[in-house]
XYZ file of C-alpha atoms in Angstrom:
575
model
C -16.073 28.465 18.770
C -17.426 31.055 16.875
C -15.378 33.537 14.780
C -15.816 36.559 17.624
C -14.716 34.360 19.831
C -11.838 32.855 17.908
C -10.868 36.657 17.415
C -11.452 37.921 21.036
C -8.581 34.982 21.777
C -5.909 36.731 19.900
C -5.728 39.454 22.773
C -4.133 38.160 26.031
C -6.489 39.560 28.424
C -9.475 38.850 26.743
C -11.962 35.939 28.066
C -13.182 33.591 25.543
C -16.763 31.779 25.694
C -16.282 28.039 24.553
C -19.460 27.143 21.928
C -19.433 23.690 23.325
C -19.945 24.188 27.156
C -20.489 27.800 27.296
C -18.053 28.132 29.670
C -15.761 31.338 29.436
C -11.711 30.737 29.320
C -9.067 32.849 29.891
C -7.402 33.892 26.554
C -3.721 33.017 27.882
C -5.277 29.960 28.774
C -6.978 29.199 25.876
C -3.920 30.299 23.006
C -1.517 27.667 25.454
C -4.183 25.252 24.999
C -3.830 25.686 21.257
C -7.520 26.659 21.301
C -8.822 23.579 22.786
C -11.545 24.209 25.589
C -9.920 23.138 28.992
C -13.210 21.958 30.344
C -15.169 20.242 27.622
C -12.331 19.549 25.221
C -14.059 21.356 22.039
C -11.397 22.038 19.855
C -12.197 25.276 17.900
C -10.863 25.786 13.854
C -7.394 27.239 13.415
C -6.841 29.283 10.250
C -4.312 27.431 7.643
C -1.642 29.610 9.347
C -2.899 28.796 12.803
C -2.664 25.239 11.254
C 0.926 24.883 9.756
C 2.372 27.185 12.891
C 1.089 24.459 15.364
C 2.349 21.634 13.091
C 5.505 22.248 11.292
C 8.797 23.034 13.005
C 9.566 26.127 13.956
C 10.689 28.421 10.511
C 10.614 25.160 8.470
C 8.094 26.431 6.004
C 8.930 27.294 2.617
C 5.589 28.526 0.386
C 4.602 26.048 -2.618
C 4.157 28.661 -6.202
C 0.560 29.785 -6.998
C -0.962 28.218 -9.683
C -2.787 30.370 -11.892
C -6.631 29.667 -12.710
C -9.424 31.334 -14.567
C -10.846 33.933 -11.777
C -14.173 33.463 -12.819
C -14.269 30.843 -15.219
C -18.526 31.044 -15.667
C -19.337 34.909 -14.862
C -21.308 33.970 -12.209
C -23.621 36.132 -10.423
C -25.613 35.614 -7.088
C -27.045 38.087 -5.256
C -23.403 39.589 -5.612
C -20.681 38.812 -8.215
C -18.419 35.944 -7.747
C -15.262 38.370 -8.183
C -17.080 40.150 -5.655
C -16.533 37.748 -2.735
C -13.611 36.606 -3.758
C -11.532 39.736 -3.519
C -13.547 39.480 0.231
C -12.544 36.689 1.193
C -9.064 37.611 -0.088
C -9.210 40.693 2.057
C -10.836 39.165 5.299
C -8.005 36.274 5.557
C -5.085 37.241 3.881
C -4.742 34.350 1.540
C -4.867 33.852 -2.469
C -7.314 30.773 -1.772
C -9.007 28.675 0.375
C -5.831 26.562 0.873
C -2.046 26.856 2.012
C 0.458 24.464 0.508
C 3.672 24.702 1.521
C 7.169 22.236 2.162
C 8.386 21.889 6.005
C 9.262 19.832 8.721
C 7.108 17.746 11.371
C 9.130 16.401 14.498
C 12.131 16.730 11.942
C 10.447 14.889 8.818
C 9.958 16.804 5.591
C 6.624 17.253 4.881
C 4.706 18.676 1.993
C 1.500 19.953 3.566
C -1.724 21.662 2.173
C -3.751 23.086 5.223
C -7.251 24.424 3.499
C -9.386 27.858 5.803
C -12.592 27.422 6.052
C -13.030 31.010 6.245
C -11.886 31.283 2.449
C -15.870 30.348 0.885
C -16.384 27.799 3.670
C -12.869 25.988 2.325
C -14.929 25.228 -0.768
C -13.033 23.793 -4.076
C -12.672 25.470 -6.611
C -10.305 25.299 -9.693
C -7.402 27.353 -7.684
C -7.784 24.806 -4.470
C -7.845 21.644 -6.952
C -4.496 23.305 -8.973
C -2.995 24.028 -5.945
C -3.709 20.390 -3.985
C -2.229 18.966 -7.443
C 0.422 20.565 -7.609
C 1.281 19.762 -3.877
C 1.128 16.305 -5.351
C 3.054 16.780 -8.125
C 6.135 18.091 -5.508
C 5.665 15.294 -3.515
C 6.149 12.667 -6.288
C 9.603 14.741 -7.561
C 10.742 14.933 -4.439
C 9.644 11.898 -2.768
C 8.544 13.229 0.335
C 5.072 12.608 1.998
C 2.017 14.567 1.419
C -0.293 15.952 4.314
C -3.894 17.210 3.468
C -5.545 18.984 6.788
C -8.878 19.607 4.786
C -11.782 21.938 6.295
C -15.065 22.286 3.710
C -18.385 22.863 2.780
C -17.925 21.231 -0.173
C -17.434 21.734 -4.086
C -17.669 25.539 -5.220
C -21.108 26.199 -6.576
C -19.919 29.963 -8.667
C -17.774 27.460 -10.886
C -20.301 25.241 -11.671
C -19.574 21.785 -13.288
C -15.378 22.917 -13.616
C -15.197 22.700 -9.685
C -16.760 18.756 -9.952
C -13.718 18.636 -12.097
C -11.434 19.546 -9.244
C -12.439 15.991 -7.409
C -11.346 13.759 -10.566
C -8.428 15.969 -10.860
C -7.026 15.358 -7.247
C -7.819 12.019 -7.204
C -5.850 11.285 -9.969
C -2.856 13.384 -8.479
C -3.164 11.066 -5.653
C -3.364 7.697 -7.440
C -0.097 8.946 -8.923
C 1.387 8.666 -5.595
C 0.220 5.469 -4.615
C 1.975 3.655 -7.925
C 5.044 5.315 -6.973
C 5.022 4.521 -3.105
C 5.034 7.916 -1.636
C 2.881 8.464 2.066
C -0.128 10.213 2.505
C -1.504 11.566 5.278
C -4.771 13.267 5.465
C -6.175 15.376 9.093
C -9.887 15.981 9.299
C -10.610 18.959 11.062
C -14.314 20.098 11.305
C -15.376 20.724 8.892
C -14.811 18.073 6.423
C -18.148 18.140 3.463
C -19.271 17.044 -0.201
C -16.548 17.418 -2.816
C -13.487 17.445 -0.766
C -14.546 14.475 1.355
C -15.547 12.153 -1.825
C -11.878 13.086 -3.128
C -8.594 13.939 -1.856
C -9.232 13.820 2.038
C -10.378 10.479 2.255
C -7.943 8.551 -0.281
C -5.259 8.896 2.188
C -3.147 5.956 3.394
C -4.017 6.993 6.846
C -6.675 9.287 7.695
C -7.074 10.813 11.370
C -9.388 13.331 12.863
C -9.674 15.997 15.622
C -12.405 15.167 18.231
C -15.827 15.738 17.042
C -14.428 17.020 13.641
C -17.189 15.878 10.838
C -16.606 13.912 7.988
C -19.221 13.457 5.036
C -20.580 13.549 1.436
C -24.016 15.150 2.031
C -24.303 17.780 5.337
C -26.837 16.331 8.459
C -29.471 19.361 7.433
C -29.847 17.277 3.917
C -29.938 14.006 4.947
C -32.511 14.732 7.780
C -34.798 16.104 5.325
C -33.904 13.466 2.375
C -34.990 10.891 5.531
C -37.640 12.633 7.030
C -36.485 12.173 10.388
C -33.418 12.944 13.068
C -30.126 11.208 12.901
C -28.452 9.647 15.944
C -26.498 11.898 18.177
C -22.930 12.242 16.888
C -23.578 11.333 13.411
C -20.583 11.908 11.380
C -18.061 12.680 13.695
C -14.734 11.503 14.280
C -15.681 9.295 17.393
C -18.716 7.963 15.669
C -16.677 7.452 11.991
C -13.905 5.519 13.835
C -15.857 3.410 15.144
C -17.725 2.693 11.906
C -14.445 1.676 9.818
C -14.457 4.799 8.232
C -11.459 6.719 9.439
C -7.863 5.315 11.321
C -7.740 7.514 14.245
C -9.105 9.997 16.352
C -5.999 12.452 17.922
C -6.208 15.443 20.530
C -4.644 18.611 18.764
C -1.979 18.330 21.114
C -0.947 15.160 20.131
C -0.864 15.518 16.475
C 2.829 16.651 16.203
C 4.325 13.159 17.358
C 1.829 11.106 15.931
C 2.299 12.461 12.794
C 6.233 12.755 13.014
C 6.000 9.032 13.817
C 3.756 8.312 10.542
C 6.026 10.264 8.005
C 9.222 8.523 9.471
C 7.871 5.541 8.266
C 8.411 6.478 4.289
C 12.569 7.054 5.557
C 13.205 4.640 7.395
C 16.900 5.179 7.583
C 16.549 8.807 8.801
C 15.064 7.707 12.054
C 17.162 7.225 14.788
C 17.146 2.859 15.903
C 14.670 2.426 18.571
C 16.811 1.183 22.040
C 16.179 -2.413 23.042
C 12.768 -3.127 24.762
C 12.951 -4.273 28.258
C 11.149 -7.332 26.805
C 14.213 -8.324 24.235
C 16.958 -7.131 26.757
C 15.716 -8.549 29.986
C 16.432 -12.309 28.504
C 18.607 -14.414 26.384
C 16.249 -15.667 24.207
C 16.338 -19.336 22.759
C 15.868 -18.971 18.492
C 13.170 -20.403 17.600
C 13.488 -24.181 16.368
C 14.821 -24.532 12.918
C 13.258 -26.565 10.015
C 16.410 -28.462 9.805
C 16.233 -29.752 13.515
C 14.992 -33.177 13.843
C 10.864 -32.803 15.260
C 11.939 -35.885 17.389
C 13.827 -33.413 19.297
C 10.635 -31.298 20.740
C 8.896 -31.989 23.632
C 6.065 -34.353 22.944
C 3.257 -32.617 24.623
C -0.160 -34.308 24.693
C -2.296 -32.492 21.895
C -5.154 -32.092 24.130
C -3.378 -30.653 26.599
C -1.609 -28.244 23.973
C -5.284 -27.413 23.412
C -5.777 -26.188 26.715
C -2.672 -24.245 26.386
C -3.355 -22.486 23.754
C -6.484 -21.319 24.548
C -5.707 -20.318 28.139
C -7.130 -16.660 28.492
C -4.254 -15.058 29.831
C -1.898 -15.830 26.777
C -0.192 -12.621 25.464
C -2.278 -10.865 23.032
C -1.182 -9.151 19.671
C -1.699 -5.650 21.565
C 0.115 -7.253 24.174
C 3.058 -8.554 22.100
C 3.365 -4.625 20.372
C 3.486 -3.015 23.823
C 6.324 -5.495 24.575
C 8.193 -5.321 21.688
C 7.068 -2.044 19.616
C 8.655 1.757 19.174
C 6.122 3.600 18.076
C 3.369 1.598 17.659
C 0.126 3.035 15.941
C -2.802 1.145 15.689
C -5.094 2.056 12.772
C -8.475 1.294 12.497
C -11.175 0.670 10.316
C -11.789 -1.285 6.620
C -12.949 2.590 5.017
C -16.276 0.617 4.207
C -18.548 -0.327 6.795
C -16.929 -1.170 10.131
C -13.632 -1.554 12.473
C -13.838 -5.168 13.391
C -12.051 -5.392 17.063
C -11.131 -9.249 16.386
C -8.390 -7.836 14.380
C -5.432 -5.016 15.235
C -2.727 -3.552 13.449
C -0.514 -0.632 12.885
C 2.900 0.626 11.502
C 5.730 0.271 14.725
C 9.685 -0.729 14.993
C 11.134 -4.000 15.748
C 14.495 -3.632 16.827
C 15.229 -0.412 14.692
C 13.899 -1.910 11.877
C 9.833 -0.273 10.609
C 6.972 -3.576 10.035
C 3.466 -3.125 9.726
C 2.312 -5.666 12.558
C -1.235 -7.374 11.963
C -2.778 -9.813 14.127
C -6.103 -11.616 16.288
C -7.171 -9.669 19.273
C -9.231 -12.189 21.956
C -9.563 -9.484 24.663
C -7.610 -10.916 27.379
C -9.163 -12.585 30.658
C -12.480 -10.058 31.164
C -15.536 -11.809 30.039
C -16.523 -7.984 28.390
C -13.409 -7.362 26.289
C -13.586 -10.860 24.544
C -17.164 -10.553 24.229
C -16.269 -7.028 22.943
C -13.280 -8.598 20.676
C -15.598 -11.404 19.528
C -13.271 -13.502 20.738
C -10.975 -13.074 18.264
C -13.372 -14.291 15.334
C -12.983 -11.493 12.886
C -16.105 -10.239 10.611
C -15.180 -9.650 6.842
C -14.326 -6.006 7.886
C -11.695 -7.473 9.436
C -9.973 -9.105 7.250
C -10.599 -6.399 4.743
C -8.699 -3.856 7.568
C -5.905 -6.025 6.999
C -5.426 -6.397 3.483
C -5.929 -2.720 3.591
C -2.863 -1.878 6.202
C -1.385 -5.092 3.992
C -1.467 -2.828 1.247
C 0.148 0.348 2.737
C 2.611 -1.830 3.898
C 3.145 -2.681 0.441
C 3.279 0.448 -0.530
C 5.981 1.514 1.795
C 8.091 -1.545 1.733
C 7.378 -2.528 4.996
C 7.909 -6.199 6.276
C 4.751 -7.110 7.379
C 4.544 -9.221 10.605
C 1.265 -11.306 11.426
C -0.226 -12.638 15.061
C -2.385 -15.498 14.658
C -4.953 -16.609 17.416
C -8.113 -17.108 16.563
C -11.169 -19.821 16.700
C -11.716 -19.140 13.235
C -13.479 -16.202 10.983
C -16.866 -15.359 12.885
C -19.777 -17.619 11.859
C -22.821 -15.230 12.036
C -25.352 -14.243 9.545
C -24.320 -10.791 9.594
C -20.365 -11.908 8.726
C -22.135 -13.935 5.863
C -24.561 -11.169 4.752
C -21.256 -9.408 4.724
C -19.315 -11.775 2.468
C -16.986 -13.545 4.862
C -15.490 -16.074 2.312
C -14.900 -13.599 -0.403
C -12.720 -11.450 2.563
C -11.165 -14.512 3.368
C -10.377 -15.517 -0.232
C -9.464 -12.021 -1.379
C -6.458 -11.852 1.745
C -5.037 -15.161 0.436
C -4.741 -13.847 -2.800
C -3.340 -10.623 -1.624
C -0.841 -12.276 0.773
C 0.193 -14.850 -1.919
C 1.794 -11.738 -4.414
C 2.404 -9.027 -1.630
C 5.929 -7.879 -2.978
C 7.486 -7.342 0.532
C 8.718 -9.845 3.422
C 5.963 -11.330 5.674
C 6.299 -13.450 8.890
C 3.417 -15.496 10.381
C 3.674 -16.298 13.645
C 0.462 -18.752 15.235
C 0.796 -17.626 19.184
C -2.399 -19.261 20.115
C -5.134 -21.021 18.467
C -4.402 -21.039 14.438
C -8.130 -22.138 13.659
C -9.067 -23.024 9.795
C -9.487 -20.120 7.359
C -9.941 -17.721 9.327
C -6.300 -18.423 10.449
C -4.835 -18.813 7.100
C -6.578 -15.568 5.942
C -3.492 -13.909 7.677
C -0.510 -16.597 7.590
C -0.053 -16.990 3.825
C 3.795 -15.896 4.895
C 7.061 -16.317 3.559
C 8.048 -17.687 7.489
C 5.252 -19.326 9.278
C 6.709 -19.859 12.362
C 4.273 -21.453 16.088
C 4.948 -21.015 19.350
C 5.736 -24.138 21.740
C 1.835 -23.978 23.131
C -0.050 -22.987 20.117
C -1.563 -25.201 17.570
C -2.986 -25.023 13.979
C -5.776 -27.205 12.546
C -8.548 -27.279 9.443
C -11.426 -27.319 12.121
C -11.583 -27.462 15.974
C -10.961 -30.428 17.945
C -14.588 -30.462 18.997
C -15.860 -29.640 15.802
C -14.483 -32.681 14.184
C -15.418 -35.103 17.047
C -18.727 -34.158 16.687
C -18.389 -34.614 12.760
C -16.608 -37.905 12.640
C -16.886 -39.446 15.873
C -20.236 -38.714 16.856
C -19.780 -37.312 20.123
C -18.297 -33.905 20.975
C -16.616 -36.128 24.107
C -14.105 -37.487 21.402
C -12.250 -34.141 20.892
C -8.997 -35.391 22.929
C -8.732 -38.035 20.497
C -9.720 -36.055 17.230
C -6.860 -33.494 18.593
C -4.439 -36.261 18.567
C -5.664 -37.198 14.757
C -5.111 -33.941 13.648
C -1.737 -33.326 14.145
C -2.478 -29.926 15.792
C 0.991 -28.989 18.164
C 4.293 -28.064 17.485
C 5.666 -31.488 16.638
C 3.440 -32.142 14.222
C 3.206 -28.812 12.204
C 7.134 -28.615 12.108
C 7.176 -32.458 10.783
C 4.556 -31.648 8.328
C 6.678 -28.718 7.541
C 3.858 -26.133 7.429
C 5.310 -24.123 9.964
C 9.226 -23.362 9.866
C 10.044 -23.129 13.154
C 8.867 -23.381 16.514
C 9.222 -20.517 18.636
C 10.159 -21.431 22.165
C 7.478 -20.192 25.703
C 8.523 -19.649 29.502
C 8.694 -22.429 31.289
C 4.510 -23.752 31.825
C 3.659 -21.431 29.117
C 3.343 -17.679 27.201
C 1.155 -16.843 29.786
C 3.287 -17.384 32.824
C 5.281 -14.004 31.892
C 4.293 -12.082 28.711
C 7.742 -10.180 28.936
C 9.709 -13.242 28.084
C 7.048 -14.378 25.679
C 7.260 -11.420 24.044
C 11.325 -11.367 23.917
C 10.959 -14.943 22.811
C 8.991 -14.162 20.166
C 10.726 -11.040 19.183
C 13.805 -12.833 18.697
C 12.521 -14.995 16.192
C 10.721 -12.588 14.101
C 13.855 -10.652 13.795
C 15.926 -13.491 12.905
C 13.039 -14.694 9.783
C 12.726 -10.563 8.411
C 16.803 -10.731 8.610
C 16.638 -14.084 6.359
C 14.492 -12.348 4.191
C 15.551 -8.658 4.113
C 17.405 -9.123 1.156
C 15.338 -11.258 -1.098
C 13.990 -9.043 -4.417
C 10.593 -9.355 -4.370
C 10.518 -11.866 -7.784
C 12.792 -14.141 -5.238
C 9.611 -13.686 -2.625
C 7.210 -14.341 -4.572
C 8.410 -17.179 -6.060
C 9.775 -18.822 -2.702
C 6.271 -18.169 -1.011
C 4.709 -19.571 -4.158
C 6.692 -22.789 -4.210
C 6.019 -23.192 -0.291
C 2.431 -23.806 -0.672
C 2.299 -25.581 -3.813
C 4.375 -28.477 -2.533
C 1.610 -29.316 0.430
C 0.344 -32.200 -0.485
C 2.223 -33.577 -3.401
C 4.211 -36.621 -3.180
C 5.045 -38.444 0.121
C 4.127 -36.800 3.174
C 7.803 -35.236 4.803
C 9.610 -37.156 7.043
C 10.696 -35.744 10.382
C 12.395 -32.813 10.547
C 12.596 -32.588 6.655
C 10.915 -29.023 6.817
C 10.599 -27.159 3.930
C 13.304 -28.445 1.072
């Protein structure tokens, strides 16, 4: 929308001409639609009060002080005086700067939230916009409560030369202040989004979303087309096209952002959020705990391992999207590893297990449609996946969020382009991460646990399988073909490996078994999923109370002893 038109849709009879279709709107129409187009969907900018009236609660906003700044810190002169358009763009909007901090309420949640106008200089930063996002910073760290950037800008502000490159360092820093002492932030990207503000605050976020079609960049399309010498593809640097390249965790319709953001800042108070209710999928049965390490292994069914195989690989096995739609308040998933790519092998997001917040990670196959596990990769994650989630790993972290991993796999994706991409060093960089991540974590193998690229997300305080699923160093066919010779031989390589249930609980590398439905998880996904959602909450309750020193150290010891000494006898699990 252009500004006449944004203006023409503050009277209630006017008609309003979207800039995306062209199409004219009714102005009632288009104010109820919080000036989103009805027929194409464009979403047009808000001012920063347009901004923090749709968002916050209703009269929760309190102002943040001014900070006061050098005016005109260079005496610079244009074609007019800098002072000049200032005291314009003062005049024209009605604010002190190009940004509006301020403390308030989202769907109940206190909020500290700086909503930047790019009417103000084209939202540019400047020394005032840098003190001021600081200072929101520096509130949010005394008072604990979670920051929210909604960032619209052309970039760093040229009349203050090198000072407002200064501003970048200087928010940056305000932010890395957060992240040591655990505090949320939350950035929106609303269009636009450009140079000095998008290398800085708005993009070192914990979770970054975006309107539809807002853009996101360091250098504008006009300057990289002419840097190339040629066009750039259509929707270059937009939300849809930036989620889909890694880069940002969510695109959201303006009319959703209210709950979706309520349900992200109730994550850093847990305790002020009401419990979620039961799921249908944990009340509709009496689920059987899962299999302690105590119980004698004798005691399992003794399943051929071939036929476990089969099982575990059967395509209509719940899925980790699956299991979170089952068992789940509030599930968000996030996307992207903010370098390159959002690898669809691998899902995750913050949600609520039985009252209680986790950051759930896990393998996505796709399901039974040849497409969606050809889309998914079939569950063989690129490096950008595993980077994704080391990076939700670490906002987890951050938080103190249990986090809660879904393993079903193949293995990590063997292509050139997952080498050229440094698969082993993603691989290598979650164990580390996972072996000192200070909060509780729960593996649970659902499917196929296949080699690394299984590992690379069950280095776990509980590693717990499910009655069908299996775990091994390579696939069954794999090491026929290896050792035997013959790719025939993978029946009887699956039997040498120890792969099922038995096995892994005898071997003690898994602590439980988790119990299916009678013929398997995929015979009813709703009992699976109470199943399994019984058993996760029983481990986190275990561990809920362990200091992280105690994790640490207990996780350490668990994998140090594989290996040493006699192998365990049954049922000895893990001493």
């Amino acid at each position: 929308m252009t500004d006449t038109t944004r203006e023409s849709a503050a009277s209630p009879t006017a008609w309003v001409r979207c800039e995306g279709c062209v199409t004219l709107v009714y102005g009632k129409r288009f104010s109820r639609a919080l000036l989103v187009c009805p027929d194409c969907g464009s979403h047009a900018r808000l001012t920063a009060q347009q901004r923090l009236d749709q968002l916050l609660d209703e009269g929760s906003a309190q102002p943040l002080d001014q900070v006061d700044c050098v005016a005109d810190p260079l005496g610079f002169v244009d074609l007019r005086p800098y002072p000049e358009r200032l005291a314009e763009a003062r005049a024209s909007t009605g604010l002190a700067e190009a940004v509006l901090c301020v403390r308030g309420l989202i769907e109940g949640q206190p909020v500290i939230a700086c909503a930047m106008d790019f009417r103000f200089l084209g939202g540019s930063l400047g020394c005032a916009v840098g003190a001021q996002i600081a200072e929101a910073a520096r509130t949010s760290l005394r008072l604990r409560i979670p920051l929210l950037l909604i960032t619209a800008s052309g970039g760093a502000r040229m009349q203050e030369g090198v000072l407002s490159l200064m501003q970048m360092a200087k928010t940056a820093h305000a932010l890395a202040e957060l992240d040591e002492a655990g505090v949320l932030v939350l950035s929106l990207i609303t269009d636009p989004t450009y140079g000095g503000v998008a290398a800085s605050f708005a993009t070192l976020a914990d979770v970054i979303i975006a309107e539809p079609g807002a853009r996101l960049g360091f250098a504008g399309p006009r300057v990289i087309e002419q840097t190339i010498g040629g066009s750039l593809p259509p929707g270059f640097q937009q939300a849809e096209f930036l989620r889909g390249h890694g880069l940002i965790d969510d695109v959201v319709q303006r009319g959703a952002l209210r709950p979706v953001l309520g349900q992200l800042l109730s994550l850093q108070h847990p305790g002020a959020r009401p419990a979620a209710p039961a799921t249908s999928a944990t009340s509709a049965t009496s689920a059987t705990p899962a299999t302690q390490p105590h119980e004698p292994a004798e005691q399992l069914p003794k399943p051929d391992a071939w036929a476990t195989v089969q099982l575990a690989r059967h395509p209509e096995r719940p899925t980790t999207l699956d299991y979170a739609a089952h068992l789940l308040d509030g599930f968000h998933e996030l996307h992207g590893d903010r370098i390159a790519e959002d690898c669809p092998a691998v899902v995750g997001g913050p949600g609520w297990l039985n009252g209680r917040p986790v950051m759930l990670i896990g393998h996505q196959k796709g399901g039974t449609e040849l497409t969606e596990r050809q889309h998914r990769k079939f569950g063989m994650p690129s490096p950008g996946g595993y980077r994704k989630a080391a990076r939700l790993m670490r906002l987890a972290a951050k938080l103190g969020l249990p986090v809660v991993t879904l393993i079903d796999t193949p293995g990590a994706n063997p292509g050139p382009d997952a080498e050229r991409g440094g698969q082993a060093v993603a691989i290598a960089e979650n164990l580390r991460l996972m072996a000192r991540l200070p909060v509780p974590i729960v593996a649970v193998i659902t499917g196929e646990g296949g080699s690394g690229g299984a590992l690379a997300l069950a280095v776990a305080d509980r590693v717990l399988v499910c009655a069908n699923a299996v775990y091994s160093v390579i696939s069954p066919e794999g090491c026929a073909a290896i050792l035997w010779k013959d790719s025939e031989a993978a029946p009887t390589a699956a039997a040498a490996l120890r792969v099922d249930a038995e096995e892994l609980l005898r071997l003690s590398i898994v602590d439980g078994v988790v119990p299916e439905p009678p013929g398997g998880a995929h015979t009813d996904h709703s009992q699976a999923a109470a199943l399994l959602g019984d058993a996760v909450t029983a481990a986190l309750a275990e561990l809920q109370s362990w200091e992280p020193q105690r994790l640490l150290r207990e996780r350490g010891g668990r994998f140090h002893r594989f290996g040493l000494g006699t192998a365990p006898s049954a049922g000895q699990g893990v001493s």
